CSV table of C-alpha atoms in Angstrom, one decimal:
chain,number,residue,atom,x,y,z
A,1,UNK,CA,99.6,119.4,86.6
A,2,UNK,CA,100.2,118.1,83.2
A,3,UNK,CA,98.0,115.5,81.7
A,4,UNK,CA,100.8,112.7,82.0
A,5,UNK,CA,101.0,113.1,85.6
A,6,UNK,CA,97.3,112.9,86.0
A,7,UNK,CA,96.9,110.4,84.3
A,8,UNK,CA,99.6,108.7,86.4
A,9,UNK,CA,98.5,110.0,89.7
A,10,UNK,CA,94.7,108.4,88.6
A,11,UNK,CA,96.3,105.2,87.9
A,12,UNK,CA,98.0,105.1,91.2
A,13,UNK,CA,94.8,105.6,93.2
A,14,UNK,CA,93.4,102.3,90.9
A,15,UNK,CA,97.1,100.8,92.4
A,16,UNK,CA,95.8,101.6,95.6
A,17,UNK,CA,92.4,99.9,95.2
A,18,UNK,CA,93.7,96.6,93.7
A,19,UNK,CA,95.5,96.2,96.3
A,20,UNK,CA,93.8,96.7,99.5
A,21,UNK,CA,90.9,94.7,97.5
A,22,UNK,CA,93.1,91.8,97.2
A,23,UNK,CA,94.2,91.8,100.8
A,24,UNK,CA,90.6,92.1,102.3
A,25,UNK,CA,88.8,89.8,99.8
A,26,UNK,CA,91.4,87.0,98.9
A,27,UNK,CA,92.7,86.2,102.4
A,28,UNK,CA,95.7,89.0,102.8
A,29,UNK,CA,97.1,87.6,99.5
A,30,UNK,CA,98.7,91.2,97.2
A,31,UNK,CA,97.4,90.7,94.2
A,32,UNK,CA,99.8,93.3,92.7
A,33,UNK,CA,103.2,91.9,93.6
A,34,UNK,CA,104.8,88.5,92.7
A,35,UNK,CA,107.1,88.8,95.8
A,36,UNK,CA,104.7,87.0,98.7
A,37,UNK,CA,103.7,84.8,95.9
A,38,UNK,CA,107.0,83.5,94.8
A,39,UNK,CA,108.6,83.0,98.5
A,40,UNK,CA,105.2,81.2,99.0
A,41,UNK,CA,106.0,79.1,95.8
A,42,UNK,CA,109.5,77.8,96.7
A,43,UNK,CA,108.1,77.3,100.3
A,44,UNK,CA,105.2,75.1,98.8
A,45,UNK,CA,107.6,72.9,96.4
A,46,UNK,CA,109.8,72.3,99.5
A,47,UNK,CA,106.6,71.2,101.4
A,48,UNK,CA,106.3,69.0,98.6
A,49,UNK,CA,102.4,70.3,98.5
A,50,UNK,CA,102.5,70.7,94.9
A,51,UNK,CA,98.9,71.9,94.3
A,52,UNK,CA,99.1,75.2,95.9
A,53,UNK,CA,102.9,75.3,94.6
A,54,UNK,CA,100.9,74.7,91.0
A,55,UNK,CA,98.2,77.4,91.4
A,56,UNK,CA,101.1,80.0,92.4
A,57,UNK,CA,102.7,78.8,89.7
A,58,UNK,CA,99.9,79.4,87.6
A,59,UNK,CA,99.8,83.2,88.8
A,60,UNK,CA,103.3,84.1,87.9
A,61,UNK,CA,102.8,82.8,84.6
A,62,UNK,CA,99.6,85.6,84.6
A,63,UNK,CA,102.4,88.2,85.6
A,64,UNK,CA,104.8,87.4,83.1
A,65,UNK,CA,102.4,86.6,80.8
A,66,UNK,CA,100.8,90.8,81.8
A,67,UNK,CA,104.4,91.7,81.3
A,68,UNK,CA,105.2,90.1,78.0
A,69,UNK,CA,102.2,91.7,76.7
A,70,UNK,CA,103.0,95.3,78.3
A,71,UNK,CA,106.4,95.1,76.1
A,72,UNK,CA,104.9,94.0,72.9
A,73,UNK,CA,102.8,96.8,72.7
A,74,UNK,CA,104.9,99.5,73.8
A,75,UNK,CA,107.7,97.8,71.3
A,76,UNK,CA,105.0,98.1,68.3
A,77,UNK,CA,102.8,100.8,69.0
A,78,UNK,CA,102.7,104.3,71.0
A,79,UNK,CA,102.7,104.8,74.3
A,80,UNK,CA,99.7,106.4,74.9
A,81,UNK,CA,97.9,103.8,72.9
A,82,UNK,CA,99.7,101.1,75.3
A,83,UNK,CA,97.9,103.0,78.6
A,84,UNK,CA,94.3,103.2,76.8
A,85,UNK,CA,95.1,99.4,76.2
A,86,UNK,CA,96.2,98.7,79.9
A,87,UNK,CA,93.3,101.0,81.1
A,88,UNK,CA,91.2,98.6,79.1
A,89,UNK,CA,92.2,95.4,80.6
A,90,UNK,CA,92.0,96.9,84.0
A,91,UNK,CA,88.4,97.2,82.8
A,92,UNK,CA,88.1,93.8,82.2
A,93,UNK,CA,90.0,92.4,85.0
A,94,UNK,CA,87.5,94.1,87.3
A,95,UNK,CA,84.3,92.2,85.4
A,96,UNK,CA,85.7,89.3,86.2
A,97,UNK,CA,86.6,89.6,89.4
A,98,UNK,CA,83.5,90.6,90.4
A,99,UNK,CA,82.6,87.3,89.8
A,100,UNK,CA,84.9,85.0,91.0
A,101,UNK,CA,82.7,83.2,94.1
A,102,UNK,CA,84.5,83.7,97.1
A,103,UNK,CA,85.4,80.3,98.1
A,104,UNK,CA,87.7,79.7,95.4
A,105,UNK,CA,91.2,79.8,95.9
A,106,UNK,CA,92.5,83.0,96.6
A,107,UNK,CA,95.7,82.7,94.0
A,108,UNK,CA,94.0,81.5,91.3
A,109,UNK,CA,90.9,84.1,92.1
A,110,UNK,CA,93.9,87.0,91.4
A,111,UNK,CA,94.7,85.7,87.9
A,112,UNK,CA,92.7,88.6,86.4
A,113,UNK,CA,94.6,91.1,88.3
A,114,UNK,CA,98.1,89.0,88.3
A,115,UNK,CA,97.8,89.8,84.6
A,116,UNK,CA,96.4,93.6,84.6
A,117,UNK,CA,98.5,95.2,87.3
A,118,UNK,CA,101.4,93.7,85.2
A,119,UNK,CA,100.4,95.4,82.3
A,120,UNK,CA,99.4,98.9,84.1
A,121,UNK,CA,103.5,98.3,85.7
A,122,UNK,CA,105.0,98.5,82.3
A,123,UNK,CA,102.0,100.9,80.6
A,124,UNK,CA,102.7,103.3,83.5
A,125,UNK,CA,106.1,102.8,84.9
A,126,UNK,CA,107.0,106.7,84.5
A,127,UNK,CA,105.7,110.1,84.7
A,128,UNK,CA,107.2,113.7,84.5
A,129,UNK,CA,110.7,112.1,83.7
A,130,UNK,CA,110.5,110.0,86.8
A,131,UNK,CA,110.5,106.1,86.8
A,132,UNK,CA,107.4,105.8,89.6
A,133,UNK,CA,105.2,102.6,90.1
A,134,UNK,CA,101.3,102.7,89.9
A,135,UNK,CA,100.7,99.3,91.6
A,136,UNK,CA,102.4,99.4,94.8
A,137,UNK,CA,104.3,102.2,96.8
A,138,UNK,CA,107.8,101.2,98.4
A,139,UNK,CA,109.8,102.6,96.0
A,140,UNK,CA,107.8,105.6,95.8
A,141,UNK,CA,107.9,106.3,99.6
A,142,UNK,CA,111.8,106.2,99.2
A,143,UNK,CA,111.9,108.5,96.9
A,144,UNK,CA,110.2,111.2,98.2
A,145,UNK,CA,111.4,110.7,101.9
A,146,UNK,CA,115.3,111.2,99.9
A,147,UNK,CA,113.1,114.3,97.7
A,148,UNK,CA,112.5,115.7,100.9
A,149,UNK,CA,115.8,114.9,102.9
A,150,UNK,CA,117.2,116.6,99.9
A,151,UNK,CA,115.7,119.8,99.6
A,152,UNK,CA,115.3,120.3,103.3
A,153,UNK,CA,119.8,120.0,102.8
A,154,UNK,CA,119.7,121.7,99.8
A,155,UNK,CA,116.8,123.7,98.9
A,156,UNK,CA,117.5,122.8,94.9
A,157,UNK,CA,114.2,123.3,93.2
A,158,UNK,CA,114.3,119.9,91.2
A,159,UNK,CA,113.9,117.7,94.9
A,160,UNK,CA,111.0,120.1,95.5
A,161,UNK,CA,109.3,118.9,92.2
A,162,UNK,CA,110.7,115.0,92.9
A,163,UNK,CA,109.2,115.4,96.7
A,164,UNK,CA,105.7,117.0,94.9
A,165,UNK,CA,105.5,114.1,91.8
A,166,UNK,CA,106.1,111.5,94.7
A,167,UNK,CA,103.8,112.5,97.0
A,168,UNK,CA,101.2,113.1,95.1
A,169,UNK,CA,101.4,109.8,94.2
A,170,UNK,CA,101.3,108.2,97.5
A,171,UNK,CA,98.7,110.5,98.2
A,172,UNK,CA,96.5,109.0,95.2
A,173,UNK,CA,98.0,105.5,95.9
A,174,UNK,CA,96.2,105.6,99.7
A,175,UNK,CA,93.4,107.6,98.9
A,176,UNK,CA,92.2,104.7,96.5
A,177,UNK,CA,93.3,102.0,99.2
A,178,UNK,CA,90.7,104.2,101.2
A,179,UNK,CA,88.0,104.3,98.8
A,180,UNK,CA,88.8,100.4,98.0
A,181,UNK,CA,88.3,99.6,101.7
A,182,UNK,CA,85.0,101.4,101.7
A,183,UNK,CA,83.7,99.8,98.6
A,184,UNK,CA,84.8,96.2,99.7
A,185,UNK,CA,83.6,96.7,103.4
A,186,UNK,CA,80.2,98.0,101.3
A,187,UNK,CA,79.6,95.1,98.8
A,188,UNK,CA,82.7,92.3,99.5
A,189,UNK,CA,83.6,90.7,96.1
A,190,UNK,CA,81.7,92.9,93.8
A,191,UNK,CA,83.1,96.1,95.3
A,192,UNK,CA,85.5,95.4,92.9
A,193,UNK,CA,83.5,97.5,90.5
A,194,UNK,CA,84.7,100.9,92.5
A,195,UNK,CA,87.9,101.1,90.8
A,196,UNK,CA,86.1,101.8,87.6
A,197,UNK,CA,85.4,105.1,88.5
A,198,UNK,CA,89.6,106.3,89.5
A,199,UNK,CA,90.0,103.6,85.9
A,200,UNK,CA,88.3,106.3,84.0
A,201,UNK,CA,89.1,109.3,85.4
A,202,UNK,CA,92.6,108.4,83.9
A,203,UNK,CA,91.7,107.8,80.4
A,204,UNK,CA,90.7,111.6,79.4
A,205,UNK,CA,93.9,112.8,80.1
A,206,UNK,CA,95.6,109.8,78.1
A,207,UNK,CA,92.9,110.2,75.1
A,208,UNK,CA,93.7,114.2,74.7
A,209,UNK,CA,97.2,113.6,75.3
A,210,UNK,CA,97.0,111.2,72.4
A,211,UNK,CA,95.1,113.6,70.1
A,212,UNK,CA,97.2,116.5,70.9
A,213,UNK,CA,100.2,114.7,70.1
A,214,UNK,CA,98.9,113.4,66.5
């Protein structure tokens, strides 16, 4: 496994964990998709229950806000220096998440990881010359169900490798939903701080990466 996809396949796991973390501790809300949120947002202007409809607001604004600063530092610096950066504000996202009381609003208790699982979608969008989510897995599961429809039709070696990158990364992806659900059931809001771990197994391979390349 090269160092790229390691890194990636770590960063998936973290994908994992964000996620099922924001499901069990923020009321079912995904923390790592503006889908729910925006139906949710249109539903809440037609209500005419503009409060919530301002909170959600509020958290898009975090995930274009994660995005728009994903871009800028891929556009002016090097990738790998964009990851350690994303890695970084993962970091940070889970300090203060761990301390964001329970009874507050479950949007606007996602703002920290509105913002960071925006930046890790850009930072680490692809892997092995595959475009491949870190934050959430639909995509991913399509594309190794068609990796391994293909090769089972065609036995080409290059869907066995797509079917292999892609599964692995589900794999990670549900292992750290897993090891999120543990920590949570474990320690609720502050089990949050279990995704540092699967954050920092990824930056190694992203550091030598970096200093192999220079």
């Amino acid at each position: 496994m090269t160092r790229e996809t390691w890194a990636h396949h770590a960063m998936a796991a973290a994908g994992g964990f964000f996620g099922v973390y924001a499901l069990l501790t923020r009321g079912g809300t995904f923390g790592s998709s503006e889908t729910s949120n925006l139906i949710y947002l249109v539903v809440s202007g037609l209500d005419g229950t503009w409060g919530p409809a301002l909170i959600r607001l509020g958290g898009t604004a975090c995930y274009i806000a994660g995005i728009v600063f994903a871009v800028l530092l891929r556009r002016y610096g090097r990738r790998p220096q964009a990851q350690i950066l994303s890695i970084s504000v993962d970091f940070a996202a889970c300090l203060l998440l761990a301390w964001i009381p329970a009874e507050t609003d479950p949007i606007l208790a996602l703002y920290p990881m509105f913002f960071a699982t925006a930046v890790q979608w850009v930072s680490f969008s692809q892997a092995a010359g595959y475009n491949c989510a870190t934050i959430f897995s639909t995509n991913n599961l399509r594309q190794f169900t068609e990796g391994v429809t293909e090769f089972l039709c065609t036995r080409e070696a290059e869907q066995l490798r797509k079917l292999k990158f892609y599964g692995g990364t589900l794999a990670c992806f549900h292992l750290g939903v897993a090891w999120g659900w543990w920590c949570t059931g474990q320690w609720g809001i502050a089990g949050i701080y279990g995704c540092l771990p699967l954050l920092a197994a990824a930056l190694p391979a992203v550091v030598v990466r970096e200093r192999a390349k220079a």
